[in-house]
CSV table of C-alpha atoms (C1' of nucleotides) in Angstrom, one decimal:
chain,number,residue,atom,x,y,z
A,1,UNK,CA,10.9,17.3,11.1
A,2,UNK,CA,9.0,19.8,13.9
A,3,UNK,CA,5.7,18.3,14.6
A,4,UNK,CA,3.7,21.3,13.7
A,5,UNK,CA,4.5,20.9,10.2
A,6,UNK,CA,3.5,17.6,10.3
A,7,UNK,CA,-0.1,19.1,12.4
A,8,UNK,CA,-0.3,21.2,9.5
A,9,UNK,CA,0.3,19.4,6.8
A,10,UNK,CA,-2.6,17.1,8.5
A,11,UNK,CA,-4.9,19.9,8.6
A,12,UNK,CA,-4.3,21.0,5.2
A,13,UNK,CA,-4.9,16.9,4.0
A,14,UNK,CA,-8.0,17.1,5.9
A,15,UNK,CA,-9.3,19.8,4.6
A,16,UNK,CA,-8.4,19.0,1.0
A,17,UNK,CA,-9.9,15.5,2.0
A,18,UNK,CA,-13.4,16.8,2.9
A,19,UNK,CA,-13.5,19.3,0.1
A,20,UNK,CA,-13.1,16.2,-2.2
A,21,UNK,CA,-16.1,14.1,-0.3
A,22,UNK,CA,-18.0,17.6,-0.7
A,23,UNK,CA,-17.5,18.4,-3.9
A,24,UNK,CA,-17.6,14.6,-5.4
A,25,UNK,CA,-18.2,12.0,-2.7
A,26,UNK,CA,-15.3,9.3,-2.8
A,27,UNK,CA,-13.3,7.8,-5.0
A,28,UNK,CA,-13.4,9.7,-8.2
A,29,UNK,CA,-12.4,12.7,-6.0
A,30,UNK,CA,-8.9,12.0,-7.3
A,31,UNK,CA,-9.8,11.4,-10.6
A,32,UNK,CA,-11.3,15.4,-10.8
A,33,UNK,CA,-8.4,17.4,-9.3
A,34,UNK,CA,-6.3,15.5,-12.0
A,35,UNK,CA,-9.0,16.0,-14.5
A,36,UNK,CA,-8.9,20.4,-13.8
A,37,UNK,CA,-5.6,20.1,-14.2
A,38,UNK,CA,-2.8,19.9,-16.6
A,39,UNK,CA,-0.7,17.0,-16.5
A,40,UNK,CA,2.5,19.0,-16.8
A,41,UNK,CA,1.7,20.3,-13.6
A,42,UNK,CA,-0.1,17.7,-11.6
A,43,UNK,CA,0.6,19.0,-8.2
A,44,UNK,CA,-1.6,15.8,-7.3
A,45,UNK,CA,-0.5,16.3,-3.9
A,46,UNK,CA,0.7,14.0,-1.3
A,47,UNK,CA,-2.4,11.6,-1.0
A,48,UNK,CA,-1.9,10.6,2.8
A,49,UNK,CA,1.8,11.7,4.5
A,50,UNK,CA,2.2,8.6,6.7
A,51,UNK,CA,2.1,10.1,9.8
A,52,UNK,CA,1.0,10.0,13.6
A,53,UNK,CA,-2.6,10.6,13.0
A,54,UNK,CA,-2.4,12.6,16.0
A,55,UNK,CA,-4.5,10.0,18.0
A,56,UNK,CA,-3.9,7.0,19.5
A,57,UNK,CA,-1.7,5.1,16.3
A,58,UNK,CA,-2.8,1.7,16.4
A,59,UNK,CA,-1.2,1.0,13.1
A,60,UNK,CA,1.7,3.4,13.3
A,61,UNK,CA,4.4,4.2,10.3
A,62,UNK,CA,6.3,1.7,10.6
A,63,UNK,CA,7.5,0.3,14.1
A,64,UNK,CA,7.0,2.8,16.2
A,65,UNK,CA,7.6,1.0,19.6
A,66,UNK,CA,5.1,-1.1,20.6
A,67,UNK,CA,3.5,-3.6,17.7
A,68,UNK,CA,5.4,-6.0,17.1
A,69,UNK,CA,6.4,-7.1,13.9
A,70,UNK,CA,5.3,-10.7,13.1
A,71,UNK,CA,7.2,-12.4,10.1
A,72,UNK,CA,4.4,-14.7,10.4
A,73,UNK,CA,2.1,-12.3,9.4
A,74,UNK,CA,0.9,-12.3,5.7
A,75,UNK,CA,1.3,-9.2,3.9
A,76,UNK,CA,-2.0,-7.5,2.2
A,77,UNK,CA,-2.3,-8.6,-1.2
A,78,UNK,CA,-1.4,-6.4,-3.7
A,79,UNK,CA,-4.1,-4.8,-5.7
A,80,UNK,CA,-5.2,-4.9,-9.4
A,81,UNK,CA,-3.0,-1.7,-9.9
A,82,UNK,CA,-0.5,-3.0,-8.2
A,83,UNK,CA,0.0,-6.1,-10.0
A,84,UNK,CA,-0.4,-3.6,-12.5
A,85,UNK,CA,2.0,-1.3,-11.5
A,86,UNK,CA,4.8,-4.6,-11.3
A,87,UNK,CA,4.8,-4.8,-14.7
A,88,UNK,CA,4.7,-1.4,-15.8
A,89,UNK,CA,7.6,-0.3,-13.9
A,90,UNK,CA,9.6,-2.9,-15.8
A,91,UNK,CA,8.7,-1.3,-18.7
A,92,UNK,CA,8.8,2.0,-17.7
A,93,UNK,CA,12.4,1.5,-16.3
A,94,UNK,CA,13.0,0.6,-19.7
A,95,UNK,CA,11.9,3.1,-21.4
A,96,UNK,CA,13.2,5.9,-18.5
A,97,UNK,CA,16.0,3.9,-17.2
A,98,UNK,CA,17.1,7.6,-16.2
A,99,UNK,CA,14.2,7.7,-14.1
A,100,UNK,CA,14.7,7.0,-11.0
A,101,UNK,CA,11.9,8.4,-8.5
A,102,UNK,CA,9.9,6.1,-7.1
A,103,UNK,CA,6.9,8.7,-7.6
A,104,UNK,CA,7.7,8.9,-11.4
A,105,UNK,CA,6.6,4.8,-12.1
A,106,UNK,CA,3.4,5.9,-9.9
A,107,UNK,CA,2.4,8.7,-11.6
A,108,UNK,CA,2.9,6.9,-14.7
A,109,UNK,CA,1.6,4.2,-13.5
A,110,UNK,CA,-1.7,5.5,-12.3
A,111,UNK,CA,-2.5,7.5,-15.4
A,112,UNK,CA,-2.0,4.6,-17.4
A,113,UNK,CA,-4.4,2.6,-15.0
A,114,UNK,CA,-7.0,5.0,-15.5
A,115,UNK,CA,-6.5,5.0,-19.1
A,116,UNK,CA,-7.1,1.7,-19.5
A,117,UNK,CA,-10.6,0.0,-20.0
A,118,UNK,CA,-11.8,-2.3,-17.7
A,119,UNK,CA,-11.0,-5.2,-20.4
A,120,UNK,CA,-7.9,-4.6,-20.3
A,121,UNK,CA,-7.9,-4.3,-16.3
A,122,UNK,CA,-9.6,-7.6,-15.9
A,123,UNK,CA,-6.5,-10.0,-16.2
A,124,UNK,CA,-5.0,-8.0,-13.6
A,125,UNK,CA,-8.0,-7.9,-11.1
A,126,UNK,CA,-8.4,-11.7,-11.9
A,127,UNK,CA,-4.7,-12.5,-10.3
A,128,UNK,CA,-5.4,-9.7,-7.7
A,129,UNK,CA,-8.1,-12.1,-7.1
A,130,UNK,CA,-6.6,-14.6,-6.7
A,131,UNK,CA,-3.9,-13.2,-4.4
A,132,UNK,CA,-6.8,-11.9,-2.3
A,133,UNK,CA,-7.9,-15.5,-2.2
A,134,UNK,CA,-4.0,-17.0,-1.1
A,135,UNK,CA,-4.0,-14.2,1.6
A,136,UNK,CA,-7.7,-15.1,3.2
A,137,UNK,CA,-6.1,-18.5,3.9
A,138,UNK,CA,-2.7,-17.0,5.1
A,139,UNK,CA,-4.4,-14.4,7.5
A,140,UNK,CA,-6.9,-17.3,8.6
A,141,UNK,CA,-4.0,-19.6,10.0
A,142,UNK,CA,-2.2,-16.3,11.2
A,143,UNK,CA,-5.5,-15.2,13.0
A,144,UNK,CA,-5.5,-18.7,14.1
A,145,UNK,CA,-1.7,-18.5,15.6
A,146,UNK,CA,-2.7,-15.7,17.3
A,147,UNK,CA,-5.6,-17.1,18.9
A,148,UNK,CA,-4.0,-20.2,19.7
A,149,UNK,CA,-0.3,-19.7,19.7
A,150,UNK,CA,0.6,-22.7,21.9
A,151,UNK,CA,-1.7,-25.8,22.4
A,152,UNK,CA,-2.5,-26.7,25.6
A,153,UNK,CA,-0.3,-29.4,26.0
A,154,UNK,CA,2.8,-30.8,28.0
A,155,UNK,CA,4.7,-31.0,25.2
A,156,UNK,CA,8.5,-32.1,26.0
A,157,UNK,CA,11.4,-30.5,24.3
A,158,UNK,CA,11.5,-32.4,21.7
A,159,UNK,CA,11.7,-31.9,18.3
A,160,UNK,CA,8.7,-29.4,17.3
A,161,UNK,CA,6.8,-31.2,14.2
A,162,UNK,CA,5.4,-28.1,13.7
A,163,UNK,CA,4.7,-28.4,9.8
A,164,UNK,CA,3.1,-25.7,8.6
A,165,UNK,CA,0.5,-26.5,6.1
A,166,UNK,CA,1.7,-25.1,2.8
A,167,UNK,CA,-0.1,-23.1,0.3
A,168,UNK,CA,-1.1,-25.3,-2.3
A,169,UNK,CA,-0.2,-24.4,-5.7
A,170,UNK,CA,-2.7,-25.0,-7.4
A,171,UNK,CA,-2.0,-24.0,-11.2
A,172,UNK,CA,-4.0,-20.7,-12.2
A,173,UNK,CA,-5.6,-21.6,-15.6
A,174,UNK,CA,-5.3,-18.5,-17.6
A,175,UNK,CA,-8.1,-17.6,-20.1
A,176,UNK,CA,-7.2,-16.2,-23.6
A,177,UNK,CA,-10.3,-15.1,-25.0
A,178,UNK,CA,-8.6,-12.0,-26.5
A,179,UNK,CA,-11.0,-12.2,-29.3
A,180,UNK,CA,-10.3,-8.6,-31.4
A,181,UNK,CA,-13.2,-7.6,-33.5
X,1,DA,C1',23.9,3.7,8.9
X,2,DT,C1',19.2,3.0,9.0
X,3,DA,C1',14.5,4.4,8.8
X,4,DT,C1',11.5,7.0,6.0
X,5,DT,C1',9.5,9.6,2.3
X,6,DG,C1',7.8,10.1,-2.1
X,7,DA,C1',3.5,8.7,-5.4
X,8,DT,C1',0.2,5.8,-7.4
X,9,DT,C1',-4.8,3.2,-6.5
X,10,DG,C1',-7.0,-0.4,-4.5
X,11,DT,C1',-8.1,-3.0,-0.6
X,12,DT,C1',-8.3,-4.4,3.9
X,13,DA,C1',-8.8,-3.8,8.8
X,14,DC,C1',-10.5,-1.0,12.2
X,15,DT,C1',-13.8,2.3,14.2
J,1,DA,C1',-20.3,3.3,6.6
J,2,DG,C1',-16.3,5.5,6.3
J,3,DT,C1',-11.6,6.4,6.8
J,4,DA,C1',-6.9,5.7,7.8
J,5,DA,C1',-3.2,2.9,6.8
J,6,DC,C1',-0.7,-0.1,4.0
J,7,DA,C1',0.7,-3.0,-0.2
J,8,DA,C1',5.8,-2.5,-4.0
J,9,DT,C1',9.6,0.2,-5.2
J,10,DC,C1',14.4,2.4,-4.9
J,11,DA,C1',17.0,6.3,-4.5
J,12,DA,C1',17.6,10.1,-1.9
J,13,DT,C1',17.1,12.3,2.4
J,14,DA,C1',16.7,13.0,7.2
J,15,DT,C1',17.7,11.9,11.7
DNA sequence: ATATTGATTGTTACT
DNA sequence: AGTAACAATCAATAT
């Protein structure tokens, strides 16, 4: 696609961007344009075209050219929604298994999330938590790879004993206090 | 044929 | 402090 689309679809996100922080300053900016408007015709808009921010693009699409891909690296943990969303795309899929857009499960998705209480959002954000906490430890040793990838040492070729330390599994005790009324 | 977009929100890393 | 980018997903689209 010609870049100055791109430009301009930047320039129209922008703007739409700091109208939002104007009008309600952060996060529930979302929330009102959905809220003025009719869920049959959410326009909701594309929330952030991955793009070349125009700049210098230190964390680019995808792989641009230079940054490297490192398998080594841990992924970001997926979010309370997300974890969220995992489920709820099985059972949307289920109940739309002529559905197939991608953008379909999200939309779904994120209405539902907003719908729900924050009750029923806890056992989510608990294992989000928790994968928070498993990828604090990954991006430690990564960080630490990085820093150190070799040790200074005459090491012989020889058979590389590099074990690396695995995450422990330690069993997640799930709560049940689903006490109704 | 392969890389990317589309859409969601949350979260993280960077500035 | 704040923002831009990315996390899954999968089919379709664009290059």
């Amino acid at each position: 696609m010609p870049c100055f689309y791109v430009c301009l679809d930047i320039r129209l996100l922008e703007f739409r961007y700091l109208a939002n922080m104007k009008t309600t300053k952060g996060k529930a900016a979302r929330s009102s344009k959905e809220a003025l408007k009719p869920v049959d015709d959410i326009k909701v808009g594309k929330r952030k075209a991955v793009s070349k921010p125009e700049k210098s693009s230190k964390r680019q699409t995808k792989k641009e050219k230079k940054a490297k891909k490192d398998p080594n690296k841990p992924k970001r943990p997926p979010s309370a929604f997300f974890v969220f969303l995992e489920e709820f795309r099985k059972t949307f899929k289920k109940e739309n298994p002529n559905v197939k857009a991608v953008s379909a499960v999200g939309k779904a998705g994120g209405e539902k999330w907003k719908s729900m209480s924050e009750a029923e959002k806890a056992p989510y954000e608990a294992k989000a938590a928790k994968k928070k906490a498993e990828y604090e430890k990954l991006i430690k040793a990564y960080n630490k790879k990085q820093e150190s990838p070799a040790d200074g040492g005459d090491e012989e070729s020889e058979v590389n004993d590099e074990d690396e330390e695995e995450e422990a599994q330690e069993e997640e005790e799930e709560e049940d206090d689903e006490d109704d009324d």
